[in-house]
Amino acid sequence: MGIKLHSGLPLKILLVQTPVLALCLSTSGALRFIITPIAFLCASAALYFIFSRQAEGLAAEHSDALNRESRQMEGMCGQISGFLDERAQLIPVFVSQLKETVDQTEAAALQIGEGFMQIVERARSQTGKVSDVFAQFTGGSGNPSLIESSKKSLGEVTGSLEALNGLVAEVLSDIEIFMKDAENIKNITSEIEYIADRTNLIALNAAIEAARAGEHGRGFAIVADEIKKLAERTNESVEQIQGIISKVQSEVHTSHEKAQSKIIESGQKAAKAEKIVENTLRDLDDAVQLAGSKLDSLSRESHSLANDISGIIVSIQFQDITRQRIEHVMAPLVTLKEDMEGLVKKTGAMEDLLQHFEEMAGADSLGHLYTMESERNVLARTLNGHKPDGL
Amino acid sequence: MGKTVLIVDDSATMRQVVSFALKDAGFEVISAVDGKDAIAKLGVAKSDLIITDLNMPNLNGIELIKQVRQTPGHKFTPIIMLTTESQESRKAEGRQAGVSGWIVKPFTPEQLLGVVKKFIR
């Protein structure tokens, strides 16, 4: 926008001033005193006329330019106002969308967290159960292990078998002593038998000698007969004893042989059982070693799970951090909406102001600006539709 | 019986993860959704330590600490601020109100327990 200076103005001033100056300079004496004021009055009148026309043109040009600019501004204000108003109405939609996203993300994060924590709990429970079962086998917390108990029990069983074999061996040894004693008794009974035979012989000799003595030997013959009877009875008893001893010896011998056979068999079985027990315990030890190794692996997995827990706990927190960052965007958005609405109001007010200016301000301000009556007249004429020359 | 921790946070996710980390370490946990709720919970339940967020509706972390310090029996209860904010000016504000520890999110369970176990076991 701008009001251009009339291009012919300096030429017009020159055209007016030059003849006046020439006229004044060409005259002399009293005539110069008369002509000069008249010439300057005429020149002033001519200049007034020129300036008045020029002012009229400028006023008209100024007013039209202002009106055009004002209308353009009004249009622009309306466009800006409409655009701002339209965009401001979208901001609550953006905010609602963001809020909805935050809510949905939070719900999803909670579900993920809940699911993850259940998985962790189950994994730990499983590990705990396996550890408990393993501890029952291998011992721990001061309790004897099942394996140790089994080893001990099996050891006791094999120990008992060995003890039993030892006991049986002792009994066999006693039996052997008894058999020797029986043999000794048998030998003693042979001696008694010999004594009885000798006694019988002596009794017979005594009876012969008694018969030879006649009447005097009658009493002695009775004694000799009694001795003979005793010797015979002794022999009978010795035979009985020997019979019994032989029988006992036979029975004991049979039992001894059986027992000896059994003890050999039992020893073989005990050795076999001991071997089986030893192998079983070794297998059991191997199985426990393997289970221990697996449990160690499980413990390492459990430890790794603890690290995963740490990572996931950190990750889940980013939902809250993101929520706060989105809230930090939402709050300025709400402020921006308020600012835009304020701008819409201000643009509306500016529009009104421009309209008012268009209607009033041009004429009024020029009316206040122009201090001379002639200027006001030009303004009034121009506003009333009188176009100046050259426009 | 284990020690009890009161968790105050308007984020359900944060309440969940803090609760998990603490329960995993053997602590009892109670939760409050904001400062006002926390004051109400303090009146009815035992709390050996409080972990609170800073920015919350109704009553923020700083105001909560000020009110807790006025609550009978909680003048010296340890209070840990768990927040995304790390500016020194905010920490100074917390210290003035009576905060005992300050953890910046995101935290690892080890960091959280490290600070908690300075006060309770």
Short mmCIF file of C-alpha atoms in Angstrom, two decimals:
data_model
loop_
_atom_site.label_atom_id
_atom_site.label_comp_id
_atom_site.label_asym_id
_atom_site.label_seq_id
_atom_site.Cartn_x
_atom_site.Cartn_y
_atom_site.Cartn_z
CA MET A 1 0.00 0.00 0.00
CA GLY A 2 1.17 3.56 -0.64
CA ILE A 3 0.01 6.93 -2.00
CA LYS A 4 2.08 8.13 -4.91
CA LEU A 5 3.10 11.75 -5.19
CA HIS A 6 1.51 13.45 -8.23
CA SER A 7 4.11 13.33 -10.96
CA GLY A 8 3.25 16.78 -12.51
CA LEU A 9 3.46 18.82 -9.30
CA PRO A 10 7.08 20.15 -9.47
CA LEU A 11 6.54 21.13 -13.14
CA LYS A 12 3.33 23.01 -12.31
CA ILE A 13 5.07 24.93 -9.47
CA LEU A 14 7.91 25.74 -11.83
CA LEU A 15 5.50 26.91 -14.52
CA VAL A 16 3.73 29.24 -12.06
CA GLN A 17 6.76 30.54 -10.16
CA THR A 18 9.01 31.17 -13.18
CA PRO A 19 6.82 33.86 -14.97
CA VAL A 20 6.12 35.57 -11.62
CA LEU A 21 9.80 35.75 -10.81
CA ALA A 22 10.59 36.92 -14.35
CA LEU A 23 7.89 39.61 -14.15
CA CYS A 24 9.19 40.86 -10.81
CA LEU A 25 12.75 40.94 -12.03
CA SER A 26 11.82 42.64 -15.30
CA THR A 27 10.16 45.60 -13.59
CA SER A 28 11.85 48.33 -11.67
CA GLY A 29 11.16 51.18 -9.25
CA ALA A 30 7.69 51.82 -7.89
CA LEU A 31 6.18 49.50 -10.41
CA ARG A 32 8.14 46.62 -8.92
CA PHE A 33 6.61 47.38 -5.50
CA ILE A 34 3.15 47.24 -7.00
CA ILE A 35 3.60 44.34 -9.37
CA THR A 36 5.56 42.06 -7.03
CA PRO A 37 2.80 41.63 -4.36
CA ILE A 38 0.18 41.30 -7.07
CA ALA A 39 2.31 38.75 -8.92
CA PHE A 40 2.88 36.80 -5.71
CA LEU A 41 -0.81 36.92 -4.84
CA CYS A 42 -1.61 35.60 -8.30
CA ALA A 43 1.08 32.96 -8.00
CA SER A 44 -0.22 31.98 -4.56
CA ALA A 45 -3.75 31.73 -5.94
CA ALA A 46 -2.46 29.59 -8.77
CA LEU A 47 -0.50 27.41 -6.35
CA TYR A 48 -3.52 27.11 -4.03
CA PHE A 49 -5.56 25.97 -6.97
CA ILE A 50 -2.87 23.48 -8.00
CA PHE A 51 -2.46 22.16 -4.41
CA SER A 52 -6.20 21.88 -3.90
CA ARG A 53 -6.56 19.75 -6.99
CA GLN A 54 -3.55 17.76 -5.95
CA ALA A 55 -5.01 17.21 -2.43
CA GLU A 56 -8.28 16.13 -3.90
CA GLY A 57 -6.52 13.53 -6.01
CA LEU A 58 -4.41 12.33 -3.10
CA ALA A 59 -7.42 12.07 -0.78
CA ALA A 60 -9.37 10.05 -3.26
CA GLU A 61 -6.41 7.82 -3.98
CA HIS A 62 -5.68 7.39 -0.25
CA SER A 63 -9.28 6.58 0.60
CA ASP A 64 -9.64 3.98 -2.15
CA ALA A 65 -6.34 2.35 -1.26
CA LEU A 66 -7.32 2.18 2.38
CA ASN A 67 -10.66 0.68 1.50
CA ARG A 68 -9.06 -1.91 -0.74
CA GLU A 69 -6.48 -2.82 1.90
CA SER A 70 -9.14 -2.91 4.53
CA ARG A 71 -11.33 -5.23 2.49
CA GLN A 72 -8.34 -7.48 1.77
CA MET A 73 -7.47 -7.53 5.48
CA GLU A 74 -11.08 -8.31 6.34
CA GLY A 75 -11.03 -11.23 3.91
CA MET A 76 -7.77 -12.51 5.30
CA CYS A 77 -8.99 -12.14 8.88
CA GLY A 78 -12.11 -14.08 8.01
CA GLN A 79 -10.06 -16.83 6.39
CA ILE A 80 -7.62 -17.03 9.30
CA SER A 81 -10.45 -16.96 11.81
CA GLY A 82 -12.29 -19.75 10.00
CA PHE A 83 -9.13 -21.83 9.64
CA LEU A 84 -8.18 -21.38 13.30
CA ASP A 85 -11.69 -22.14 14.48
CA GLU A 86 -11.85 -25.28 12.35
CA ARG A 87 -8.42 -26.52 13.53
CA ALA A 88 -9.15 -25.66 17.17
CA GLN A 89 -12.19 -27.96 17.04
CA LEU A 90 -9.86 -30.83 15.99
CA ILE A 91 -7.60 -30.52 19.02
CA PRO A 92 -10.08 -32.17 21.47
CA VAL A 93 -10.28 -35.04 18.96
CA PHE A 94 -6.47 -35.41 19.03
CA VAL A 95 -6.47 -35.26 22.83
CA SER A 96 -9.23 -37.89 23.04
CA GLN A 97 -7.35 -40.13 20.62
CA LEU A 98 -4.18 -39.81 22.69
CA LYS A 99 -6.06 -40.49 25.92
CA GLU A 100 -7.71 -43.55 24.39
CA THR A 101 -4.27 -44.77 23.24
CA VAL A 102 -2.83 -44.23 26.73
CA ASP A 103 -5.73 -46.12 28.35
CA GLN A 104 -5.49 -49.01 25.91
CA THR A 105 -1.70 -49.20 26.29
CA GLU A 106 -2.04 -49.21 30.06
CA ALA A 107 -4.62 -52.01 29.95
CA ALA A 108 -2.38 -54.02 27.61
CA ALA A 109 0.69 -53.41 29.79
CA LEU A 110 -1.24 -54.54 32.87
CA GLN A 111 -2.34 -57.71 31.11
CA ILE A 112 1.20 -58.43 29.92
CA GLY A 113 2.54 -57.78 33.43
CA GLU A 114 -0.09 -60.01 35.02
CA GLY A 115 0.58 -62.83 32.56
CA PHE A 116 4.33 -62.54 32.99
CA MET A 117 4.09 -62.59 36.76
CA GLN A 118 1.94 -65.72 36.64
CA ILE A 119 4.51 -67.39 34.38
CA VAL A 120 7.29 -66.45 36.80
CA GLU A 121 5.28 -67.76 39.74
CA ARG A 122 4.57 -71.06 38.01
CA ALA A 123 8.20 -71.46 36.91
CA ARG A 124 9.39 -70.82 40.45
CA SER A 125 6.81 -73.19 41.89
CA GLN A 126 7.96 -75.93 39.49
CA THR A 127 11.62 -75.31 40.34
CA GLY A 128 10.76 -75.36 44.05
CA LYS A 129 8.90 -78.66 43.74
CA VAL A 130 11.76 -80.25 41.79
CA SER A 131 14.23 -78.99 44.39
CA ASP A 132 12.11 -80.40 47.22
CA VAL A 133 11.90 -83.81 45.55
CA PHE A 134 15.62 -83.74 44.85
CA ALA A 135 16.34 -82.73 48.44
CA GLN A 136 14.34 -85.73 49.63
CA PHE A 137 16.64 -87.94 47.59
CA THR A 138 19.89 -86.20 48.35
CA GLY A 139 19.22 -84.79 51.81
CA GLY A 140 19.43 -81.22 52.95
CA SER A 141 18.35 -78.96 55.77
CA GLY A 142 19.67 -81.54 58.26
CA ASN A 143 17.34 -84.33 57.06
CA PRO A 144 18.84 -87.65 56.00
CA SER A 145 18.37 -88.30 52.30
CA LEU A 146 16.32 -91.13 50.92
CA ILE A 147 19.40 -92.43 49.17
CA GLU A 148 21.48 -92.26 52.33
CA SER A 149 18.69 -94.00 54.24
CA SER A 150 18.47 -96.66 51.53
CA LYS A 151 22.22 -97.14 51.55
CA LYS A 152 22.18 -97.45 55.31
CA SER A 153 19.28 -99.91 55.30
CA LEU A 154 20.79 -102.03 52.57
CA GLY A 155 24.13 -101.93 54.38
CA GLU A 156 22.38 -103.07 57.54
CA VAL A 157 20.71 -105.92 55.66
CA THR A 158 23.97 -107.11 54.15
CA GLY A 159 25.62 -106.58 57.54
CA SER A 160 22.91 -108.70 59.17
CA LEU A 161 23.44 -111.42 56.61
CA GLU A 162 27.15 -111.38 57.32
CA ALA A 163 26.48 -111.40 61.06
CA LEU A 164 24.09 -114.31 60.62
CA ASN A 165 26.69 -116.22 58.66
CA GLY A 166 29.21 -115.47 61.39
CA LEU A 167 26.76 -116.69 63.99
CA VAL A 168 26.07 -119.86 62.06
CA ALA A 169 29.82 -120.38 61.67
CA GLU A 170 30.20 -120.00 65.43
CA VAL A 171 27.43 -122.56 66.00
CA LEU A 172 29.18 -124.89 63.56
CA SER A 173 32.37 -124.41 65.44
CA ASP A 174 30.54 -125.23 68.71
CA ILE A 175 29.05 -128.28 67.06
CA GLU A 176 32.50 -129.38 65.99
CA ILE A 177 33.68 -128.96 69.58
CA PHE A 178 30.63 -130.90 70.76
CA MET A 179 31.42 -133.65 68.23
CA LYS A 180 34.97 -133.84 69.54
CA ASP A 181 33.62 -133.97 73.10
CA ALA A 182 31.25 -136.74 72.05
CA GLU A 183 34.16 -138.61 70.55
CA ASN A 184 36.07 -138.16 73.79
CA ILE A 185 33.07 -139.45 75.74
CA LYS A 186 32.92 -142.37 73.39
CA ASN A 187 36.61 -143.03 74.07
CA ILE A 188 35.95 -142.77 77.80
CA THR A 189 33.07 -145.25 77.51
CA SER A 190 35.47 -147.64 75.74
CA GLU A 191 37.76 -147.28 78.70
CA ILE A 192 34.79 -147.94 81.01
CA GLU A 193 33.92 -150.94 78.86
CA TYR A 194 37.47 -152.17 79.22
CA ILE A 195 37.30 -151.62 82.97
CA ALA A 196 33.98 -153.47 83.08
CA ASP A 197 35.45 -156.36 81.08
CA ARG A 198 38.45 -156.50 83.38
CA THR A 199 36.19 -156.29 86.40
CA ASN A 200 34.10 -159.13 85.04
CA LEU A 201 37.25 -161.14 84.53
CA ILE A 202 38.41 -160.37 88.05
CA ALA A 203 34.99 -161.29 89.35
CA LEU A 204 35.24 -164.62 87.47
CA ASN A 205 38.70 -165.25 88.89
CA ALA A 206 37.40 -164.31 92.34
CA ALA A 207 34.51 -166.77 91.94
CA ILE A 208 36.95 -169.54 91.00
CA GLU A 209 39.12 -168.70 93.96
CA ALA A 210 36.04 -168.60 96.20
CA ALA A 211 34.94 -172.06 95.01
CA ARG A 212 38.38 -173.33 95.69
CA ALA A 213 38.26 -171.97 99.20
CA GLY A 214 35.07 -173.98 99.80
CA GLU A 215 32.88 -173.02 102.67
CA HIS A 216 35.19 -170.23 103.66
CA GLY A 217 34.94 -168.65 100.26
CA ARG A 218 31.13 -168.69 100.09
CA GLY A 219 30.74 -165.01 101.12
CA PHE A 220 33.50 -164.00 98.83
CA ALA A 221 31.74 -165.89 95.98
CA ILE A 222 28.63 -163.79 96.62
CA VAL A 223 30.72 -160.58 96.44
CA ALA A 224 32.40 -161.80 93.29
CA ASP A 225 29.00 -162.52 91.77
CA GLU A 226 27.76 -159.04 92.62
CA ILE A 227 30.87 -157.53 91.09
CA LYS A 228 30.28 -159.59 87.99
CA LYS A 229 26.71 -158.33 87.82
CA LEU A 230 27.91 -154.78 88.21
CA ALA A 231 30.46 -155.28 85.46
CA GLU A 232 27.75 -156.67 83.20
CA ARG A 233 25.45 -153.75 83.99
CA THR A 234 28.27 -151.34 83.38
CA ASN A 235 28.86 -152.94 80.02
CA GLU A 236 25.16 -152.62 79.20
CA SER A 237 25.16 -148.95 80.22
CA VAL A 238 28.32 -148.29 78.24
CA GLU A 239 26.71 -149.87 75.20
CA GLN A 240 23.62 -147.73 75.70
CA ILE A 241 25.71 -144.61 76.11
CA GLN A 242 27.75 -145.46 73.07
CA GLY A 243 24.57 -146.08 71.12
CA ILE A 244 23.18 -142.74 72.17
CA ILE A 245 26.46 -140.95 71.47
CA SER A 246 26.71 -142.57 68.05
CA LYS A 247 23.17 -141.51 67.29
CA VAL A 248 23.80 -137.97 68.50
CA GLN A 249 27.07 -137.88 66.59
CA SER A 250 25.31 -139.01 63.47
CA GLU A 251 22.53 -136.47 63.82
CA VAL A 252 24.90 -133.66 64.71
CA HIS A 253 27.15 -134.60 61.84
CA THR A 254 24.18 -134.47 59.44
CA SER A 255 23.11 -131.09 60.84
CA HIS A 256 26.68 -129.87 60.65
CA GLU A 257 26.93 -130.83 57.04
CA LYS A 258 23.59 -129.23 56.22
CA ALA A 259 24.48 -126.09 58.10
CA GLN A 260 27.84 -125.96 56.43
CA SER A 261 26.18 -126.31 53.06
CA LYS A 262 23.63 -123.61 53.96
CA ILE A 263 26.26 -121.26 55.25
CA ILE A 264 28.20 -121.59 52.03
CA GLU A 265 25.03 -121.00 50.04
CA SER A 266 24.02 -118.10 52.27
CA GLY A 267 27.50 -116.59 51.96
CA GLN A 268 27.26 -116.82 48.20
CA LYS A 269 23.80 -115.25 48.24
CA ALA A 270 24.95 -112.50 50.62
CA ALA A 271 27.90 -111.74 48.39
CA LYS A 272 25.60 -111.66 45.36
CA ALA A 273 23.09 -109.45 47.20
CA GLU A 274 25.89 -107.18 48.30
CA LYS A 275 27.06 -106.89 44.71
CA ILE A 276 23.52 -106.14 43.56
CA VAL A 277 23.11 -103.55 46.31
CA GLU A 278 26.46 -102.03 45.43
CA ASN A 279 25.53 -101.82 41.74
CA THR A 280 22.09 -100.45 42.53
CA LEU A 281 23.55 -97.80 44.82
CA ARG A 282 26.11 -96.87 42.18
CA ASP A 283 23.32 -96.54 39.60
CA LEU A 284 21.34 -94.52 42.09
CA ASP A 285 24.37 -92.28 42.71
CA ASP A 286 24.75 -91.78 38.96
CA ALA A 287 21.06 -90.93 38.66
CA VAL A 288 21.36 -88.46 41.53
CA GLN A 289 24.43 -86.89 39.94
CA LEU A 290 22.49 -86.49 36.70
CA ALA A 291 19.46 -85.10 38.50
CA GLY A 292 21.77 -82.73 40.41
CA SER A 293 23.26 -81.53 37.16
CA LYS A 294 19.76 -81.01 35.73
CA LEU A 295 18.75 -79.16 38.87
CA ASP A 296 21.83 -76.95 38.59
CA SER A 297 20.81 -76.21 35.03
CA LEU A 298 17.29 -75.45 36.28
CA SER A 299 18.74 -73.15 38.96
CA ARG A 300 20.76 -71.33 36.31
CA GLU A 301 17.58 -71.00 34.24
CA SER A 302 15.85 -69.68 37.33
CA HIS A 303 18.67 -67.16 37.81
CA SER A 304 18.37 -66.17 34.16
CA LEU A 305 14.63 -65.76 34.77
CA ALA A 306 15.47 -63.28 37.54
CA ASN A 307 17.44 -61.23 35.00
CA ASP A 308 14.52 -61.42 32.56
CA ILE A 309 12.21 -60.27 35.34
CA SER A 310 14.44 -57.28 35.92
CA GLY A 311 14.43 -56.42 32.20
CA ILE A 312 10.68 -56.80 31.87
CA ILE A 313 10.01 -54.72 34.99
CA VAL A 314 12.10 -51.95 33.43
CA SER A 315 10.32 -52.32 30.07
CA ILE A 316 6.82 -52.21 31.57
CA GLN A 317 7.67 -48.91 33.25
CA PHE A 318 8.09 -47.32 29.83
CA GLN A 319 4.30 -47.48 29.51
CA ASP A 320 4.05 -45.04 32.43
CA ILE A 321 6.93 -42.94 31.09
CA THR A 322 5.26 -42.83 27.64
CA ARG A 323 1.93 -41.93 29.28
CA GLN A 324 3.57 -39.01 31.05
CA ARG A 325 5.24 -37.87 27.83
CA ILE A 326 1.91 -38.05 26.00
CA GLU A 327 0.29 -36.12 28.86
CA HIS A 328 3.05 -33.53 28.43
CA VAL A 329 1.90 -33.24 24.80
CA MET A 330 -1.82 -33.23 25.68
CA ALA A 331 -1.57 -30.36 28.17
CA PRO A 332 0.02 -27.91 25.67
CA LEU A 333 -2.50 -29.08 23.05
CA VAL A 334 -5.34 -27.99 25.32
CA THR A 335 -3.55 -24.68 25.90
CA LEU A 336 -3.01 -24.37 22.14
CA LYS A 337 -6.74 -24.85 21.58
CA GLU A 338 -7.48 -22.09 24.09
CA ASP A 339 -4.87 -19.88 22.41
CA MET A 340 -6.37 -20.58 18.99
CA GLU A 341 -9.85 -19.78 20.27
CA GLY A 342 -8.44 -16.56 21.74
CA LEU A 343 -6.89 -15.79 18.36
CA VAL A 344 -10.22 -16.47 16.63
CA LYS A 345 -11.86 -13.97 18.99
CA LYS A 346 -9.08 -11.44 18.39
CA THR A 347 -9.28 -11.96 14.62
CA GLY A 348 -13.04 -11.39 14.82
CA ALA A 349 -12.44 -8.19 16.77
CA MET A 350 -9.86 -7.10 14.19
CA GLU A 351 -12.35 -7.82 11.44
CA ASP A 352 -14.90 -5.62 13.18
CA LEU A 353 -12.26 -2.95 13.66
CA LEU A 354 -11.31 -3.02 9.99
CA GLN A 355 -14.94 -2.85 8.96
CA HIS A 356 -15.41 0.07 11.28
CA PHE A 357 -12.23 1.64 9.93
CA GLU A 358 -13.48 1.07 6.41
CA GLU A 359 -16.74 2.76 7.19
CA MET A 360 -15.57 5.45 9.50
CA ALA A 361 -11.90 5.63 10.08
CA GLY A 362 -10.94 6.75 6.58
CA ALA A 363 -13.22 9.77 6.49
CA ASP A 364 -13.06 10.51 10.22
CA SER A 365 -9.33 10.23 10.50
CA LEU A 366 -8.84 12.40 7.42
CA GLY A 367 -11.38 14.83 8.81
CA HIS A 368 -9.31 15.01 11.98
CA LEU A 369 -6.09 15.11 9.99
CA TYR A 370 -7.14 17.96 7.69
CA THR A 371 -6.92 21.24 9.55
CA MET A 372 -7.88 23.50 6.68
CA GLU A 373 -11.42 24.13 5.58
CA SER A 374 -10.48 23.67 1.95
CA GLU A 375 -9.03 20.23 2.72
CA ARG A 376 -12.23 19.21 4.47
CA ASN A 377 -14.24 20.49 1.51
CA VAL A 378 -12.17 18.38 -0.87
CA LEU A 379 -12.66 15.38 1.38
CA ALA A 380 -16.40 15.92 1.56
CA ARG A 381 -16.70 16.38 -2.19
CA THR A 382 -14.64 13.27 -2.94
CA LEU A 383 -16.59 11.12 -0.48
CA ASN A 384 -19.79 12.38 -2.10
CA GLY A 385 -18.70 10.91 -5.41
CA HIS A 386 -17.08 13.90 -7.13
CA LYS A 387 -14.02 12.61 -8.93
CA PRO A 388 -11.10 14.99 -9.27
CA ASP A 389 -9.50 15.65 -12.64
CA GLY A 390 -7.01 13.16 -13.91
CA LEU A 391 -8.50 10.24 -11.87
CA MET B 1 5.44 -61.31 59.65
CA GLY B 2 7.21 -59.27 56.95
CA LYS B 3 7.47 -55.50 56.75
CA THR B 4 4.69 -53.63 54.95
CA VAL B 5 5.26 -51.11 52.15
CA LEU B 6 2.62 -48.62 50.96
CA ILE B 7 2.85 -47.90 47.21
CA VAL B 8 1.29 -44.64 46.01
CA ASP B 9 1.01 -44.11 42.24
CA ASP B 10 -1.80 -43.09 39.89
CA SER B 11 -0.42 -45.50 37.27
CA ALA B 12 -1.81 -49.02 37.65
CA THR B 13 1.20 -50.35 35.71
CA MET B 14 3.65 -48.81 38.16
CA ARG B 15 1.70 -50.10 41.16
CA GLN B 16 1.82 -53.55 39.58
CA VAL B 17 5.57 -53.66 38.88
CA VAL B 18 6.62 -52.12 42.21
CA SER B 19 4.29 -54.49 44.05
CA PHE B 20 5.73 -57.48 42.17
CA ALA B 21 9.33 -56.51 42.88
CA LEU B 22 8.63 -56.01 46.59
CA LYS B 23 6.48 -59.11 47.09
CA ASP B 24 9.17 -61.12 45.32
CA ALA B 25 11.62 -59.91 48.00
CA GLY B 26 9.24 -60.96 50.78
CA PHE B 27 7.58 -57.67 51.67
CA GLU B 28 3.87 -57.16 52.31
CA VAL B 29 2.37 -54.55 50.00
CA ILE B 30 -0.63 -52.22 50.08
CA SER B 31 -1.48 -49.74 47.28
CA ALA B 32 -3.03 -46.29 46.96
CA VAL B 33 -4.04 -44.51 43.72
CA ASP B 34 -3.05 -40.99 44.85
CA GLY B 35 -1.94 -38.94 47.86
CA LYS B 36 -5.44 -38.59 49.28
CA ASP B 37 -6.03 -42.34 49.07
CA ALA B 38 -2.63 -42.90 50.73
CA ILE B 39 -3.55 -40.75 53.74
CA ALA B 40 -6.79 -42.74 54.09
CA LYS B 41 -4.87 -46.06 53.89
CA LEU B 42 -2.33 -44.89 56.50
CA GLY B 43 -5.20 -44.42 58.92
CA VAL B 44 -6.28 -48.05 58.74
CA ALA B 45 -3.20 -50.10 57.81
CA LYS B 46 0.33 -50.47 59.18
CA SER B 47 3.06 -49.14 56.88
CA ASP B 48 6.78 -49.47 57.58
CA LEU B 49 7.83 -47.59 54.43
CA ILE B 50 6.12 -45.51 51.73
CA ILE B 51 7.03 -45.39 48.02
CA THR B 52 5.29 -42.53 46.21
CA ASP B 53 5.07 -40.99 42.76
CA LEU B 54 5.60 -37.23 42.48
CA ASN B 55 2.96 -36.08 40.00
CA MET B 56 -0.48 -37.34 40.96
CA PRO B 57 -4.00 -35.96 40.98
CA ASN B 58 -5.70 -34.90 44.24
CA LEU B 59 -2.52 -34.78 46.35
CA ASN B 60 0.95 -34.85 44.78
CA GLY B 61 4.03 -36.55 46.22
CA ILE B 62 5.49 -33.49 47.95
CA GLU B 63 2.17 -32.56 49.57
CA LEU B 64 1.69 -36.18 50.61
CA ILE B 65 5.08 -36.23 52.38
CA LYS B 66 4.20 -33.02 54.23
CA GLN B 67 0.90 -34.52 55.41
CA VAL B 68 2.48 -37.87 56.34
CA ARG B 69 5.04 -36.08 58.51
CA GLN B 70 2.11 -34.51 60.39
CA THR B 71 0.39 -37.88 60.81
CA PRO B 72 0.88 -39.44 64.28
CA GLY B 73 3.32 -42.34 64.18
CA HIS B 74 4.77 -41.43 60.76
CA LYS B 75 7.11 -38.57 61.57
CA PHE B 76 10.10 -40.82 60.84
CA THR B 77 8.54 -43.35 58.44
CA PRO B 78 10.92 -43.71 55.46
CA ILE B 79 9.41 -42.24 52.27
CA ILE B 80 10.96 -42.93 48.86
CA MET B 81 10.06 -40.80 45.84
CA LEU B 82 9.73 -42.84 42.64
CA THR B 83 9.41 -40.48 39.70
CA THR B 84 10.50 -39.62 36.17
CA GLU B 85 11.73 -36.25 37.44
CA SER B 86 15.42 -35.84 38.18
CA GLN B 87 15.90 -32.06 38.50
CA GLU B 88 17.94 -31.02 41.53
CA SER B 89 15.40 -28.31 42.35
CA ARG B 90 12.63 -30.93 42.70
CA LYS B 91 14.88 -33.14 44.84
CA ALA B 92 15.64 -30.18 47.09
CA GLU B 93 11.91 -29.56 47.37
CA GLY B 94 11.48 -33.21 48.35
CA ARG B 95 14.27 -33.06 50.95
CA GLN B 96 12.70 -29.99 52.47
CA ALA B 97 9.38 -31.83 52.73
CA GLY B 98 11.11 -34.82 54.39
CA VAL B 99 11.75 -37.38 51.65
CA SER B 100 14.15 -40.20 52.60
CA GLY B 101 15.19 -41.46 49.15
CA TRP B 102 14.77 -40.64 45.46
CA ILE B 103 14.60 -43.14 42.58
CA VAL B 104 14.24 -42.07 38.94
CA LYS B 105 12.08 -44.22 36.64
CA PRO B 106 12.70 -46.62 35.05
CA PHE B 107 14.17 -48.59 37.95
CA THR B 108 15.50 -52.14 38.17
CA PRO B 109 14.28 -54.36 41.02
CA GLU B 110 17.86 -54.39 42.34
CA GLN B 111 17.94 -50.57 42.52
CA LEU B 112 14.56 -50.44 44.21
CA LEU B 113 15.42 -53.11 46.77
CA GLY B 114 18.84 -51.55 47.34
CA VAL B 115 17.18 -48.32 48.48
CA VAL B 116 14.31 -50.02 50.35
CA LYS B 117 16.69 -52.27 52.31
CA LYS B 118 18.60 -49.24 53.55
CA PHE B 119 15.55 -48.55 55.69
CA ILE B 120 13.76 -51.86 56.30
CA ARG B 121 14.59 -55.56 56.05
#
